[in-house]
Short mmCIF file of C-alpha atoms and ligand atoms in Angstrom, two decimals:
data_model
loop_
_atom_site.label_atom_id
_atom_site.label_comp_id
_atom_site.label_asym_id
_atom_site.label_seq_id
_atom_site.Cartn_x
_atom_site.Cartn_y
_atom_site.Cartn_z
CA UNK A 1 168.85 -47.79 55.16
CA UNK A 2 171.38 -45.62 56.82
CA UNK A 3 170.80 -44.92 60.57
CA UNK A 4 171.37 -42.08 62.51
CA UNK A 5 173.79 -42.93 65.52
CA UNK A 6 172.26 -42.96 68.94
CA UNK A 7 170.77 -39.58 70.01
CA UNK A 8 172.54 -37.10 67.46
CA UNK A 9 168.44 -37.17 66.13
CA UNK A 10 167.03 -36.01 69.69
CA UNK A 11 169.99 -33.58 70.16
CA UNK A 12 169.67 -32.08 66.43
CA UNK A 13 165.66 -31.86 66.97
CA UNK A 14 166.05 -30.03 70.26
CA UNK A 15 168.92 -27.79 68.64
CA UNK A 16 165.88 -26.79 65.50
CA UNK A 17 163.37 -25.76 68.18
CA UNK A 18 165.28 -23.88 69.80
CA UNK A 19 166.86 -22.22 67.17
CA UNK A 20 163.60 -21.23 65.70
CA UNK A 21 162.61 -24.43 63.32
CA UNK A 22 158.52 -25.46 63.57
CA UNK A 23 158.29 -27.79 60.34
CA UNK A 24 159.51 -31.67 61.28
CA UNK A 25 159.92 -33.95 58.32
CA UNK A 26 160.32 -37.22 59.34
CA UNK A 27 159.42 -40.93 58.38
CA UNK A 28 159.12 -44.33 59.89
CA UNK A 29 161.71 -45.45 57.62
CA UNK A 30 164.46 -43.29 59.13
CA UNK A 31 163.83 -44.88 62.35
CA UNK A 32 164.63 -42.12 64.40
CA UNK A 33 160.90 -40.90 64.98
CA UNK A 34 161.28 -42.63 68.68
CA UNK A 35 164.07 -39.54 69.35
CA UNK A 36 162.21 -37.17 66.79
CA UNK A 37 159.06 -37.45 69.24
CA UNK A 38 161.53 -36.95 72.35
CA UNK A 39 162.58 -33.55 71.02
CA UNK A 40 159.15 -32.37 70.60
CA UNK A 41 157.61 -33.63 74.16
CA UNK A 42 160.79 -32.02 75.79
CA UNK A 43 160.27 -29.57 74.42
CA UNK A 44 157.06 -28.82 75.15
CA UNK A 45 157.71 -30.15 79.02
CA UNK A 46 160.18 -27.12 79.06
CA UNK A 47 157.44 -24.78 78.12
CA UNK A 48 159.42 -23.63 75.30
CA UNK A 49 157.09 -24.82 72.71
CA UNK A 50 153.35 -25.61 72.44
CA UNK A 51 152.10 -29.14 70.68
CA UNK A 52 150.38 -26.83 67.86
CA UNK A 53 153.38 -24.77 67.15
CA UNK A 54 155.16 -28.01 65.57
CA UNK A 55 154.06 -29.42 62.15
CA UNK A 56 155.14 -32.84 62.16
CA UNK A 57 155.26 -34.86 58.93
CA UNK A 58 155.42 -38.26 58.93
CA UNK A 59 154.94 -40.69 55.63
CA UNK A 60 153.41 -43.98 54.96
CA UNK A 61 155.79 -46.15 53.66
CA UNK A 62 155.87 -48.27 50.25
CA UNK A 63 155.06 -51.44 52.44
CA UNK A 64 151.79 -50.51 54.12
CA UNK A 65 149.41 -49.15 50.85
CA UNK A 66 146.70 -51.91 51.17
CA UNK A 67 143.90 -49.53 52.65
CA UNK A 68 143.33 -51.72 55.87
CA UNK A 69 147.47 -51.08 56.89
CA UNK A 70 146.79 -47.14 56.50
CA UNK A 71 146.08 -46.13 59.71
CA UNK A 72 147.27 -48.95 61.76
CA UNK A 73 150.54 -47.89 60.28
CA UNK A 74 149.83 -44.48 61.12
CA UNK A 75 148.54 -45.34 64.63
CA UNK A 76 152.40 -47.17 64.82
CA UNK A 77 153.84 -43.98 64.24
CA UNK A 78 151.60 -42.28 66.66
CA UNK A 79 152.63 -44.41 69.24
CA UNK A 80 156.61 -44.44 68.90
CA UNK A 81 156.38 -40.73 68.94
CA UNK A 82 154.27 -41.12 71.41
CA UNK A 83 151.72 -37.88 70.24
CA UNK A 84 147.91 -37.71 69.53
CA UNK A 85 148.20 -36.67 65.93
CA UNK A 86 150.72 -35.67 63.37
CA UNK A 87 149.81 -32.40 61.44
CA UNK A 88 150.96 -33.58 58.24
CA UNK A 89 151.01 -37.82 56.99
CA UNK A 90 151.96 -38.50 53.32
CA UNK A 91 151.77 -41.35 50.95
CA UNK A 92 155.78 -41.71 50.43
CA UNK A 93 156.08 -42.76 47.51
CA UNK A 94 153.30 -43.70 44.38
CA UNK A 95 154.71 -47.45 44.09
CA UNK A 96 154.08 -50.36 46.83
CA UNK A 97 155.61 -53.06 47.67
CA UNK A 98 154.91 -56.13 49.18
CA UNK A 99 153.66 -55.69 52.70
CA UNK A 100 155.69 -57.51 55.50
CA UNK A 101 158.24 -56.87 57.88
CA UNK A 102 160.95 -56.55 55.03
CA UNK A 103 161.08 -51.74 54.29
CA UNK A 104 162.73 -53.61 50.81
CA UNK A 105 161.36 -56.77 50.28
CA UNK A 106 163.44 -58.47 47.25
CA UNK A 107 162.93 -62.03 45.94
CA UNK A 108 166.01 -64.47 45.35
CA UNK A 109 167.23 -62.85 42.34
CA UNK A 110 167.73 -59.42 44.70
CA UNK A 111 164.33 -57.63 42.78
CA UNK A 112 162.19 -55.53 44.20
CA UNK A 113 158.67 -57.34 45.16
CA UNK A 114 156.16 -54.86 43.96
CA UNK A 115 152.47 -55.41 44.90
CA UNK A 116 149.48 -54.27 43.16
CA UNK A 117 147.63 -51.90 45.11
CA UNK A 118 145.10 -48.72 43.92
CA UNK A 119 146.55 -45.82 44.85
CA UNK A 120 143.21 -44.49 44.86
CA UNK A 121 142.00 -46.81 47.67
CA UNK A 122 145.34 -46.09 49.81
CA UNK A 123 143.94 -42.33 49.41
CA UNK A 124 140.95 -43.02 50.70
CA UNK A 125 142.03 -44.47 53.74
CA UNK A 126 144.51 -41.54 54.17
CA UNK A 127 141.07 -39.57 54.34
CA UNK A 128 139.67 -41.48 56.52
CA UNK A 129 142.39 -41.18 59.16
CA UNK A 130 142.29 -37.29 59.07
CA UNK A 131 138.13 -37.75 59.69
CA UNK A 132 139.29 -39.69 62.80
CA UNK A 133 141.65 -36.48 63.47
CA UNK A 134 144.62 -38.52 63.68
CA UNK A 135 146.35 -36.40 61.31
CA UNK A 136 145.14 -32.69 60.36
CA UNK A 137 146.23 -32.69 56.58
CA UNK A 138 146.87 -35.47 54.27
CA UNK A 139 149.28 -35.51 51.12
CA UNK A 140 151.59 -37.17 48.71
CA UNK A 141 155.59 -37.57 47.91
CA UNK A 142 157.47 -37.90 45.02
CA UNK A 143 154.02 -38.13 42.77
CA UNK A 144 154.29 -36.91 39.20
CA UNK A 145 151.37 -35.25 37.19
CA UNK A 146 149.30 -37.87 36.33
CA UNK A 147 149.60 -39.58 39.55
CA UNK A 148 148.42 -36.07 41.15
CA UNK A 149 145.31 -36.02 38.47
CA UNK A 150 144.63 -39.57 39.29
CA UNK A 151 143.90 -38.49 43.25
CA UNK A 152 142.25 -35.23 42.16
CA UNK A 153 140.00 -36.67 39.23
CA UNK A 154 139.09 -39.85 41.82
CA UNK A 155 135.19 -39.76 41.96
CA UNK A 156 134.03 -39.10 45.62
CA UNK A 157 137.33 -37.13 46.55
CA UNK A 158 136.79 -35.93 50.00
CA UNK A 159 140.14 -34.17 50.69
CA UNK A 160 142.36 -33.44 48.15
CA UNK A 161 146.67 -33.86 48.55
CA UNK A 162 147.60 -30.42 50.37
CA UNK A 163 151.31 -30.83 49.16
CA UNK A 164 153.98 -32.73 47.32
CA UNK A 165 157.31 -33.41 48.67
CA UNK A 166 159.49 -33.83 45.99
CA UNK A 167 163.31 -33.27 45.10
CA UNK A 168 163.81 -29.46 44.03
CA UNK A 169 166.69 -27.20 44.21
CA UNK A 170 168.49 -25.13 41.71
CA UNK A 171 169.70 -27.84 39.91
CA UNK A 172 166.75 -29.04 39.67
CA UNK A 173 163.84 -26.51 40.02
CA UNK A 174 160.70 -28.66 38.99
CA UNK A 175 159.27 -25.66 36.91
CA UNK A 176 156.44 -27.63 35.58
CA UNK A 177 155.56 -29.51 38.35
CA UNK A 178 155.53 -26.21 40.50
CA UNK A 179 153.31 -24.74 37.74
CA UNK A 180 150.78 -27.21 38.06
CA UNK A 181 150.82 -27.56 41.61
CA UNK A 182 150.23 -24.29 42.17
CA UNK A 183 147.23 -24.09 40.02
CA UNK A 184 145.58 -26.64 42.27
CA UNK A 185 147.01 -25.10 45.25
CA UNK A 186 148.94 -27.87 46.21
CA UNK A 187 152.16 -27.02 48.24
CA UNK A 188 155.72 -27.73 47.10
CA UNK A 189 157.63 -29.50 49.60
CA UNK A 190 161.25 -30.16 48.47
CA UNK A 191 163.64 -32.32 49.41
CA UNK A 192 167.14 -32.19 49.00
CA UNK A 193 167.10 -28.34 49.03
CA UNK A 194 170.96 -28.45 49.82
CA UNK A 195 171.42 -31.40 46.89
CA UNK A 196 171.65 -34.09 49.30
CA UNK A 197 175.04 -35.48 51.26
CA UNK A 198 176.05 -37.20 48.16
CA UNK A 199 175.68 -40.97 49.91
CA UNK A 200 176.52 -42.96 47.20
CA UNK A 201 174.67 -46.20 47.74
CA UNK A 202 171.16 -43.56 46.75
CA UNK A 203 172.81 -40.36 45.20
CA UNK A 204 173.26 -39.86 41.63
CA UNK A 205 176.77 -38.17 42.12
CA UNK A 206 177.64 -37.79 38.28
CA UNK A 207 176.09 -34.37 38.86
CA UNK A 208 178.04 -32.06 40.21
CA UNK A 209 177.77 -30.64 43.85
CA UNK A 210 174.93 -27.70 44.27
CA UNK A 211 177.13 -25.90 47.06
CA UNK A 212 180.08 -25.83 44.50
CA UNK A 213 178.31 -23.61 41.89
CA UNK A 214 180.13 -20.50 41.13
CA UNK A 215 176.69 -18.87 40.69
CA UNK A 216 174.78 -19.71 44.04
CA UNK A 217 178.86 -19.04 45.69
CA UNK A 218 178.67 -15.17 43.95
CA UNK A 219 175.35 -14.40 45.11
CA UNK A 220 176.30 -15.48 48.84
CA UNK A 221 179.39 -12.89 48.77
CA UNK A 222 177.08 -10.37 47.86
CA UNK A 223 174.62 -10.77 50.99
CA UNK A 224 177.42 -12.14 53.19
CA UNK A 225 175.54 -15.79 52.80
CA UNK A 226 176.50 -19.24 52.17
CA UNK A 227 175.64 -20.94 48.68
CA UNK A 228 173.44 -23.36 50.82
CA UNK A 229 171.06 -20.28 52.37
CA UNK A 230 171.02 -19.02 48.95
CA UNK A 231 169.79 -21.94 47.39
CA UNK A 232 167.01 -22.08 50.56
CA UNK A 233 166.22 -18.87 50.37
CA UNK A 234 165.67 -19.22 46.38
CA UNK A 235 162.92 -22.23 46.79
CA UNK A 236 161.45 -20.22 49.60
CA UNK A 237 161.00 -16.63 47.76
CA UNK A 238 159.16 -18.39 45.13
CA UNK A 239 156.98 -20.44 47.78
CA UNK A 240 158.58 -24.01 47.97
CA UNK A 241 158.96 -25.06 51.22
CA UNK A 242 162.68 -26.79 52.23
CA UNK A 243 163.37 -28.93 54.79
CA UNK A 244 167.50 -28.95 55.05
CA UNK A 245 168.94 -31.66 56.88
CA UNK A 246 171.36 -31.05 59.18
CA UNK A 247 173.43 -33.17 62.48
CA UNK A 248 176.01 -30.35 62.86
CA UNK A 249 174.55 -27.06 65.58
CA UNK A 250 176.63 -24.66 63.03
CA UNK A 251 174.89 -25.58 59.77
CA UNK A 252 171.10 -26.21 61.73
CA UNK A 253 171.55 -22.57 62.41
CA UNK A 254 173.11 -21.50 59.38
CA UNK A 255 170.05 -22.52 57.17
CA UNK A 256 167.83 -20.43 59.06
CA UNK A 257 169.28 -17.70 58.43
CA UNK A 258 167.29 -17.03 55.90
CA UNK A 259 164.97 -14.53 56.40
CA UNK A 260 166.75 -11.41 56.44
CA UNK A 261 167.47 -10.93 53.11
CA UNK A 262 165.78 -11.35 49.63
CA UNK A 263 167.19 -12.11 46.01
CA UNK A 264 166.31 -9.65 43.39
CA UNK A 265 164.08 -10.98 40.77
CA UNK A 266 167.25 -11.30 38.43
CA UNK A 267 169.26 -13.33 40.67
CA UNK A 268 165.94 -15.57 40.83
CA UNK A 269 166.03 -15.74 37.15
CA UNK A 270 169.90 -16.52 37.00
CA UNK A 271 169.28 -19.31 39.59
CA UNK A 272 166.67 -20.24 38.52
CA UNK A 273 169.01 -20.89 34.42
CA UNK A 274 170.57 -23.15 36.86
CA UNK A 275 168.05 -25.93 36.10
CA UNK A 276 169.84 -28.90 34.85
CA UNK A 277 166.72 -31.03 34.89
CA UNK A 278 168.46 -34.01 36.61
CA UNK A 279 167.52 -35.96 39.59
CA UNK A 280 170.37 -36.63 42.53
CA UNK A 281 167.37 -39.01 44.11
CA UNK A 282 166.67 -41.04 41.34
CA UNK A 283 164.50 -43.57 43.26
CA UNK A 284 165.40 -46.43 40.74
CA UNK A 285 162.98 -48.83 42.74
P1 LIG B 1 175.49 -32.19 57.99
O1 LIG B 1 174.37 -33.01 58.56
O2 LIG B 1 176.82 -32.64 58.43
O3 LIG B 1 175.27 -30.71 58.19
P2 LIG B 1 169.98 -32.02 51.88
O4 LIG B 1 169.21 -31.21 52.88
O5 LIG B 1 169.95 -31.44 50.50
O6 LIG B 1 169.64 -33.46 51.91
O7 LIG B 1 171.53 -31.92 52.29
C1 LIG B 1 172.00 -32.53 53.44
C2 LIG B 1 173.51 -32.55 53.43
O8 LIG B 1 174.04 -31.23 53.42
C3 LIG B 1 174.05 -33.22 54.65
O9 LIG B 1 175.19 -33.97 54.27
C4 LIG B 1 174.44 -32.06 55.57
O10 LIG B 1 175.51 -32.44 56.40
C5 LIG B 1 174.85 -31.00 54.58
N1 LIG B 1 174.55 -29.62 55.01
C6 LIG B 1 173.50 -29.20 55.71
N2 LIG B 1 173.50 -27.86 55.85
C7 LIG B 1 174.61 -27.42 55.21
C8 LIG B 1 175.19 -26.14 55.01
N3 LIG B 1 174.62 -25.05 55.49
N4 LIG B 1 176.35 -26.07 54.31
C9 LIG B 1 176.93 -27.19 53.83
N5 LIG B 1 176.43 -28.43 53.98
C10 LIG B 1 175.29 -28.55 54.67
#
């Protein structure tokens, strides 16, 4: 996995508070959470922030669904951020692999060792660490339909997934997905919102840049914007949630920026034609 170099995490998190930012993504497996947790307990130290003004997401990685790793794994996060509770912990992703000490354990042949787990069980110990209030909501990542029907349709559901990270931006806009979400009143959380820094050893570059479209590019002139607070601004008007990533002070401001203009519903519906219905994360694993 790539790693962020020394402290550009801590400085970038302290930047986001201050510049206005409340919503935290994170996950152990960006191994940063140590100087993510920093930012936050400065932060607070400073008085500039309270603990329940941040909403800190963290995510339970493919590695730890047996339902007796939940919240030790959780309780692992906990500690290295060194807070009482996270407000938001999700599964990561609907596949697990074999637990261990390897984030991508492979076998000699360099495949993937799944494991079988119920994804129903992992829930339920999700559950049961928000009844010990070490998280406040519970939720999922990169689930599809059925997998979202599974959890809701589970006999005995006690809480039900509050969101769904997922990819979405204009290229790829999700419309079904949102539809059914938001008919069980389950949040939208995407990812990539900007179409991701085109890392080749996980991007699908064959499609073409997001910030390069001559659409999202003519829209910005208009309101004096960028293409990427266009695109954010989009997913937020019609009530998906984006969490940009951003090292560089400029561009963390930049895509806040945000808020003081609207699109009209046309330009939604021309951005929206945007839709090319393919992934840039296609999580091959
Ligand atoms: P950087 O960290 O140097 O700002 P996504 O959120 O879709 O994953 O996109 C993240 C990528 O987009 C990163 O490479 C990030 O680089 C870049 N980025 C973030 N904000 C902007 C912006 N406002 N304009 C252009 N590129 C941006």
């Amino acid at each position: 996995p790539c790693q962020t170099p020394k402290g550009t995490c801590l400085e970038s998190v302290k930047i986001a508070i201050d510049t206005g930012y409340r919503h935290i993504d994170g996950a152990f497996v960006y191994f940063n959470e140590h100087e993510v947790g920093q930012a936050i307990r400065e932060k607070i130290a400073e008085g500039r922030i309270k603990r329940e003004d941040i909403f800190y997401c963290g995510k339970l990685w493919n590695t730890c669904h047996p339902p007796e790793l939940v919240r030790p794994t959780l309780e692992k996060t906990l500690k290295i951020l060194q807070l009482d509770y996270v407000d938001l912990y999700i599964i990561e992703l609907p596949m697990a692999f074999k637990p261990g000490d390897a984030i991508y354990p492979k076998d000699e042949n360099g495949k993937f060792i799944y494991h079988e787990t119920d994804l129903c069980a992992t829930w339920e110990a999700m559950e049961a660490c928000k009844d010990a209030g070490l998280v406040k909501s519970i939720g999922v990542s990169n689930f599809n339909r059925r997998q979202l029907e599974m959890i809701l349709n589970k006999p005995g559901l006690k809480h039900k997934p509050v969101s769904n990270q997922v990819e979405c931006h204009p290229y790829f806009t999700q419309p079904k997905l949102l539809e059914f979400c938001r008919q069980h009143d389950i949040v939208i959380v995407g990812y990539s919102p900007l179409g991701t820094s085109r890392d080749e050893t996980w991007v699908n570059v064959s499609s073409p840049p997001l910030l390069k479209d001559s659409v999202l590019n003519a829209i910005g002139k208009k309101y004096n914007k960028t293409a990427a607070q266009i695109a954010l601004r989009f997913n937020i008007q019609r009530g998906v949630v984006v969490i940009p990533k951003s090292f560089n002070p400029q561009r963390i401001r930049e895509n806040f920026q945000i808020f003081d203009f609207s699109l009209t519903e046309k330009e939604m519906k021309e951005i929206e034609a945007l839709n090319k219905n393919v992934r840039y994360v296609e999580l091959l694993m």
